[in-house]
Structures are given as C-alpha cells and as structure tokens.
Tab-separated table of N, CA and C in Angstrom:
chain	number	residue	atom	x	y	z
A	20	UNK	N	-99.857	177.227	69.268
A	20	UNK	CA	-99.370	177.358	67.903
A	20	UNK	C	-98.300	176.304	67.664
A	21	UNK	N	-98.380	175.654	66.502
A	21	UNK	CA	-97.376	174.665	66.122
A	21	UNK	C	-96.351	175.354	65.246
A	22	UNK	N	-95.101	175.223	65.610
A	22	UNK	CA	-94.033	175.839	64.822
A	22	UNK	C	-93.319	174.780	63.999
A	23	UNK	N	-92.900	175.148	62.801
A	23	UNK	CA	-92.178	174.224	61.945
A	23	UNK	C	-90.744	174.095	62.409
A	24	UNK	N	-90.225	172.925	62.212
A	24	UNK	CA	-88.823	172.686	62.493
A	24	UNK	C	-87.998	173.267	61.352
A	25	UNK	N	-86.811	173.812	61.623
A	25	UNK	CA	-85.969	174.339	60.543
A	25	UNK	C	-85.602	173.267	59.519
A	26	UNK	N	-85.732	171.986	59.877
A	26	UNK	CA	-85.392	170.918	58.950
A	26	UNK	C	-86.527	170.597	57.991
A	27	UNK	N	-87.730	171.078	58.256
A	27	UNK	CA	-88.855	170.813	57.364
A	27	UNK	C	-88.734	171.676	56.114
A	28	UNK	N	-88.955	171.093	54.926
A	28	UNK	CA	-88.878	171.902	53.702
A	28	UNK	C	-90.079	172.830	53.578
A	29	UNK	N	-89.912	173.865	52.792
A	29	UNK	CA	-91.027	174.763	52.489
A	29	UNK	C	-92.100	173.961	51.770
A	30	UNK	N	-93.369	174.328	51.957
A	30	UNK	CA	-94.461	173.521	51.407
A	30	UNK	C	-94.391	173.397	49.889
A	31	UNK	N	-93.842	174.374	49.197
A	31	UNK	CA	-93.783	174.301	47.739
A	31	UNK	C	-92.591	173.474	47.250
A	32	UNK	N	-91.674	173.108	48.140
A	32	UNK	CA	-90.474	172.411	47.682
A	32	UNK	C	-90.681	170.931	47.432
A	33	UNK	N	-91.760	170.357	47.961
A	33	UNK	CA	-91.978	168.921	47.748
A	33	UNK	C	-93.444	168.656	47.422
A	34	UNK	N	-93.743	168.385	46.150
A	34	UNK	CA	-95.140	168.167	45.759
A	34	UNK	C	-95.691	166.855	46.300
A	35	UNK	N	-96.966	166.876	46.614
A	35	UNK	CA	-97.696	165.676	46.999
A	35	UNK	C	-98.454	165.163	45.777
A	36	UNK	N	-98.927	163.938	45.817
A	36	UNK	CA	-99.561	163.307	44.667
A	36	UNK	C	-100.792	164.053	44.170
A	37	UNK	N	-101.457	164.804	45.045
A	37	UNK	CA	-102.716	165.458	44.692
A	37	UNK	C	-102.535	166.911	44.250
A	38	UNK	N	-101.313	167.389	44.205
A	38	UNK	CA	-101.104	168.801	43.876
A	38	UNK	C	-100.814	168.990	42.384
A	39	UNK	N	-100.996	170.221	41.931
A	39	UNK	CA	-100.885	170.518	40.510
A	39	UNK	C	-99.458	170.918	40.155
A	40	UNK	N	-98.924	170.246	39.128
A	40	UNK	CA	-97.566	170.494	38.656
A	40	UNK	C	-97.617	170.960	37.202
A	41	UNK	N	-96.623	171.732	36.816
A	41	UNK	CA	-96.423	172.127	35.426
A	41	UNK	C	-95.004	171.699	35.075
A	42	UNK	N	-94.883	170.818	34.095
A	42	UNK	CA	-93.574	170.285	33.682
A	42	UNK	C	-92.824	169.715	34.890
A	43	UNK	N	-93.556	169.057	35.767
A	43	UNK	CA	-92.943	168.425	36.932
A	43	UNK	C	-92.621	169.357	38.082
A	44	UNK	N	-93.000	170.633	37.965
A	44	UNK	CA	-92.710	171.617	39.013
A	44	UNK	C	-94.018	172.112	39.624
A	45	UNK	N	-94.019	172.264	40.935
A	45	UNK	CA	-95.217	172.646	41.677
A	45	UNK	C	-95.588	174.106	41.423
A	46	UNK	N	-96.866	174.345	41.101
A	46	UNK	CA	-97.353	175.703	40.853
A	46	UNK	C	-98.489	176.062	41.809
A	47	UNK	N	-99.180	175.029	42.332
A	47	UNK	CA	-100.272	175.236	43.276
A	47	UNK	C	-100.031	174.350	44.485
A	48	UNK	N	-100.191	174.933	45.677
A	48	UNK	CA	-100.015	174.177	46.904
A	48	UNK	C	-101.251	174.252	47.769
A	49	UNK	N	-101.437	173.242	48.580
A	49	UNK	CA	-102.586	173.176	49.457
A	49	UNK	C	-102.154	172.563	50.780
A	50	UNK	N	-102.728	173.061	51.859
A	50	UNK	CA	-102.413	172.528	53.184
A	50	UNK	C	-103.681	172.495	54.013
A	51	UNK	N	-103.710	171.542	54.914
A	51	UNK	CA	-104.866	171.427	55.790
A	51	UNK	C	-104.383	171.096	57.196
A	52	UNK	N	-105.010	171.713	58.168
A	52	UNK	CA	-104.711	171.453	59.580
A	52	UNK	C	-106.017	171.052	60.246
A	53	UNK	N	-106.016	169.894	60.895
A	53	UNK	CA	-107.214	169.414	61.582
A	53	UNK	C	-106.942	169.373	63.083
A	54	UNK	N	-107.865	169.940	63.837
A	54	UNK	CA	-107.785	169.927	65.293
A	54	UNK	C	-109.185	169.690	65.828
A	55	UNK	N	-109.353	168.617	66.560
A	55	UNK	CA	-110.677	168.295	67.081
A	55	UNK	C	-111.683	168.168	65.960
A	56	UNK	N	-112.798	168.873	66.081
A	56	UNK	CA	-113.849	168.827	65.070
A	56	UNK	C	-113.754	169.945	64.051
A	57	UNK	N	-112.611	170.598	63.946
A	57	UNK	CA	-112.464	171.735	63.026
A	57	UNK	C	-111.264	171.519	62.106
A	58	UNK	N	-111.269	172.242	60.984
A	58	UNK	CA	-110.108	172.195	60.106
A	58	UNK	C	-109.909	173.553	59.443
A	59	UNK	N	-108.692	173.809	59.033
A	59	UNK	CA	-108.330	175.012	58.290
A	59	UNK	C	-107.737	174.544	56.974
A	60	UNK	N	-108.279	175.017	55.866
A	60	UNK	CA	-107.795	174.667	54.532
A	60	UNK	C	-107.187	175.909	53.905
A	61	UNK	N	-106.008	175.758	53.321
A	61	UNK	CA	-105.317	176.876	52.684
A	61	UNK	C	-104.808	176.420	51.323
A	62	UNK	N	-104.958	177.250	50.333
A	62	UNK	CA	-104.421	176.938	49.015
A	62	UNK	C	-103.728	178.159	48.427
A	63	UNK	N	-102.698	177.919	47.642
A	63	UNK	CA	-101.940	179.003	47.017
A	63	UNK	C	-101.619	178.665	45.574
A	64	UNK	N	-101.689	179.665	44.724
A	64	UNK	CA	-101.206	179.539	43.359
A	64	UNK	C	-100.163	180.641	43.184
A	65	UNK	N	-98.999	180.267	42.696
A	65	UNK	CA	-97.915	181.239	42.579
A	65	UNK	C	-98.043	182.054	41.299
A	66	UNK	N	-98.243	183.344	41.471
A	66	UNK	CA	-98.264	184.268	40.332
A	66	UNK	C	-96.825	184.593	39.960
A	67	UNK	N	-96.001	184.842	40.948
A	67	UNK	CA	-94.578	185.101	40.776
A	67	UNK	C	-93.822	184.348	41.845
A	68	UNK	N	-92.511	184.185	41.655
A	68	UNK	CA	-91.712	183.426	42.607
A	68	UNK	C	-90.290	183.946	42.614
A	69	UNK	N	-89.779	184.231	43.811
A	69	UNK	CA	-88.404	184.683	43.996
A	69	UNK	C	-87.710	183.692	44.924
A	70	UNK	N	-86.957	182.724	44.378
A	70	UNK	CA	-86.344	181.703	45.218
A	70	UNK	C	-85.350	182.258	46.240
A	71	UNK	N	-84.643	183.328	45.897
A	71	UNK	CA	-83.688	183.915	46.845
A	71	UNK	C	-84.417	184.488	48.057
A	72	UNK	N	-85.521	185.178	47.823
A	72	UNK	CA	-86.306	185.733	48.922
A	72	UNK	C	-86.891	184.615	49.778
A	73	UNK	N	-87.408	183.576	49.132
A	73	UNK	CA	-87.964	182.452	49.888
A	73	UNK	C	-86.895	181.819	50.783
A	74	UNK	N	-85.696	181.624	50.258
A	74	UNK	CA	-84.614	181.011	51.029
A	74	UNK	C	-84.244	181.855	52.241
A	75	UNK	N	-84.374	183.175	52.140
A	75	UNK	CA	-84.093	184.058	53.276
A	75	UNK	C	-85.148	183.932	54.366
A	76	UNK	N	-86.394	183.682	53.965
A	76	UNK	CA	-87.524	183.706	54.894
A	76	UNK	C	-87.872	182.331	55.450
A	77	UNK	N	-87.836	181.303	54.609
A	77	UNK	CA	-88.292	179.970	54.997
A	77	UNK	C	-87.127	178.987	54.984
A	78	UNK	N	-86.843	178.371	56.127
A	78	UNK	CA	-85.792	177.349	56.140
A	78	UNK	C	-86.132	176.245	55.141
A	79	UNK	N	-85.180	175.896	54.307
A	79	UNK	CA	-85.413	174.873	53.299
A	79	UNK	C	-86.035	175.426	52.029
A	80	UNK	N	-86.291	176.732	51.963
A	80	UNK	CA	-86.908	177.348	50.794
A	80	UNK	C	-85.904	177.599	49.687
A	81	UNK	N	-86.389	178.181	48.603
A	81	UNK	CA	-85.537	178.527	47.475
A	81	UNK	C	-85.229	177.355	46.577
A	82	UNK	N	-86.154	176.418	46.490
A	82	UNK	CA	-85.955	175.189	45.713
A	82	UNK	C	-86.395	175.419	44.271
A	83	UNK	N	-85.597	176.066	43.456
A	83	UNK	CA	-86.016	176.468	42.116
A	83	UNK	C	-86.336	175.308	41.193
A	84	UNK	N	-85.741	174.139	41.374
A	84	UNK	CA	-86.034	173.002	40.496
A	84	UNK	C	-87.404	172.394	40.770
A	85	UNK	N	-87.967	172.662	41.952
A	85	UNK	CA	-89.230	172.034	42.343
A	85	UNK	C	-90.430	172.952	42.164
A	86	UNK	N	-90.186	174.243	41.922
A	86	UNK	CA	-91.263	175.236	41.941
A	86	UNK	C	-91.275	176.046	40.647
A	87	UNK	N	-92.480	176.422	40.230
A	87	UNK	CA	-92.632	177.341	39.106
A	87	UNK	C	-93.759	178.314	39.433
A	88	UNK	N	-94.027	179.239	38.547
A	88	UNK	CA	-95.083	180.228	38.775
A	88	UNK	C	-95.709	180.610	37.435
A	89	UNK	N	-96.852	181.278	37.503
A	89	UNK	CA	-97.550	181.703	36.287
A	89	UNK	C	-96.681	182.612	35.422
A	90	UNK	N	-95.974	183.557	36.054
A	90	UNK	CA	-95.132	184.486	35.290
A	90	UNK	C	-94.093	183.720	34.469
A	91	UNK	N	-93.454	182.735	35.068
A	91	UNK	CA	-92.449	181.942	34.360
A	91	UNK	C	-93.074	181.123	33.244
A	92	UNK	N	-94.170	180.440	33.545
A	92	UNK	CA	-94.781	179.548	32.566
A	92	UNK	C	-95.436	180.288	31.407
A	93	UNK	N	-96.008	181.457	31.674
A	93	UNK	CA	-96.657	182.234	30.616
A	93	UNK	C	-95.707	183.216	29.938
A	94	UNK	N	-94.560	183.470	30.581
A	94	UNK	CA	-93.587	184.399	30.026
A	94	UNK	C	-94.034	185.847	30.073
A	95	UNK	N	-94.906	186.162	31.026
A	95	UNK	CA	-95.394	187.540	31.175
A	95	UNK	C	-95.970	187.729	32.573
A	96	UNK	N	-96.197	188.966	32.934
A	96	UNK	CA	-96.822	189.276	34.216
A	96	UNK	C	-98.301	188.883	34.178
A	97	UNK	N	-98.812	188.424	35.298
A	97	UNK	CA	-100.220	188.072	35.431
A	97	UNK	C	-100.783	188.892	36.588
A	98	UNK	N	-101.779	189.705	36.288
A	98	UNK	CA	-102.410	190.532	37.320
A	98	UNK	C	-103.405	189.691	38.111
A	99	UNK	N	-103.544	189.958	39.403
A	99	UNK	CA	-104.527	189.224	40.209
A	99	UNK	C	-105.937	189.288	39.618
A	100	UNK	N	-106.319	190.429	39.020
A	100	UNK	CA	-107.650	190.568	38.427
A	100	UNK	C	-107.837	189.580	37.281
A	101	UNK	N	-106.791	189.378	36.488
A	101	UNK	CA	-106.840	188.430	35.379
A	101	UNK	C	-107.030	187.001	35.905
A	102	UNK	N	-106.348	186.671	36.972
A	102	UNK	CA	-106.463	185.350	37.568
A	102	UNK	C	-107.858	185.131	38.160
A	103	UNK	N	-108.379	186.145	38.846
A	103	UNK	CA	-109.738	186.044	39.402
A	103	UNK	C	-110.757	185.794	38.299
A	104	UNK	N	-110.618	186.509	37.187
A	104	UNK	CA	-111.539	186.350	36.066
A	104	UNK	C	-111.445	184.940	35.488
A	105	UNK	N	-110.236	184.435	35.348
A	105	UNK	CA	-110.049	183.084	34.808
A	105	UNK	C	-110.678	182.040	35.725
A	106	UNK	N	-110.512	182.192	37.036
A	106	UNK	CA	-111.142	181.268	37.986
A	106	UNK	C	-112.657	181.335	37.900
A	107	UNK	N	-113.185	182.557	37.884
A	107	UNK	CA	-114.640	182.754	37.822
A	107	UNK	C	-115.211	182.086	36.564
A	108	UNK	N	-114.589	182.350	35.420
A	108	UNK	CA	-115.072	181.792	34.152
A	108	UNK	C	-114.894	180.267	34.112
A	109	UNK	N	-113.784	179.781	34.633
A	109	UNK	CA	-113.534	178.342	34.650
A	109	UNK	C	-114.521	177.595	35.534
A	110	UNK	N	-114.774	178.126	36.735
A	110	UNK	CA	-115.741	177.496	37.636
A	110	UNK	C	-117.149	177.564	37.041
A	111	UNK	N	-117.498	178.688	36.429
A	111	UNK	CA	-118.830	178.820	35.821
A	111	UNK	C	-119.025	177.774	34.729
A	112	UNK	N	-118.007	177.593	33.866
A	112	UNK	CA	-118.092	176.591	32.798
A	112	UNK	C	-118.174	175.174	33.381
A	113	UNK	N	-117.273	174.875	34.328
A	113	UNK	CA	-117.202	173.531	34.893
A	113	UNK	C	-118.462	173.155	35.661
A	114	UNK	N	-119.045	174.123	36.349
A	114	UNK	CA	-120.226	173.865	37.183
A	114	UNK	C	-121.548	174.151	36.471
A	115	UNK	N	-121.456	174.719	35.261
A	115	UNK	CA	-122.662	175.042	34.504
A	115	UNK	C	-123.516	176.086	35.192
A	116	UNK	N	-122.878	177.110	35.726
A	116	UNK	CA	-123.628	178.151	36.428
A	116	UNK	C	-123.069	179.527	36.106
A	117	UNK	N	-123.798	180.542	36.498
A	117	UNK	CA	-123.396	181.919	36.275
A	117	UNK	C	-123.212	182.605	37.622
A	118	UNK	N	-122.062	183.239	37.822
A	118	UNK	CA	-121.820	183.995	39.061
A	118	UNK	C	-122.366	185.398	38.935
A	119	UNK	N	-122.879	185.926	40.023
A	119	UNK	CA	-123.396	187.307	40.022
A	119	UNK	C	-122.619	188.145	40.995
C-alpha cells in the first residue's frame, strides 16, 4: 500500500487541467493508479462539502477557496437519486441510447 505524505494536498485542493471546475473551483475529481498491466480509476463529484471536517481527516484538506459542491452551487440539497437520474438522462442523450 502506498501512503500519502502529510505534505501532499488533498486531491480536491489542486485542480488538474482535465478536471471540472465551477467558477474556478473544483467540483469533480478523478484519480488513477497504474501498477503493472492494471489500473484503478476513481472519480468523485461533491454533493456536499465540509472544509472543517476535511481538514481534520486529510492533511492539507479544508481548502475552501479551491473546492465547491452541488449544494453550494445550486443553493439547495441534492439527493443521490436526483444525481443518478441526471447522469442517466445525460448519458442517454449524449450517447443516443436508452438505459434499461
């Protein structure tokens, strides 16, 4: 297992060129780990965000100027079911297909 150094920032604190930002703040993060002939891909979209909690858990976390979430940007709570539906409908439209 590879452990992060306490000096490394939390993944949401520093956006990369390929990640999605809202008003210059990161809302979706993605990470990939490659070992030999295999890889692990992980992606996250923040529904809510508590910078104080992040700072307690992740060294370098709690970067409120660099991070945002759906709740903040929409000004309301977003249920996971609502997000799943939006993804399903968006992918169906973009790909020209129907999910069953």
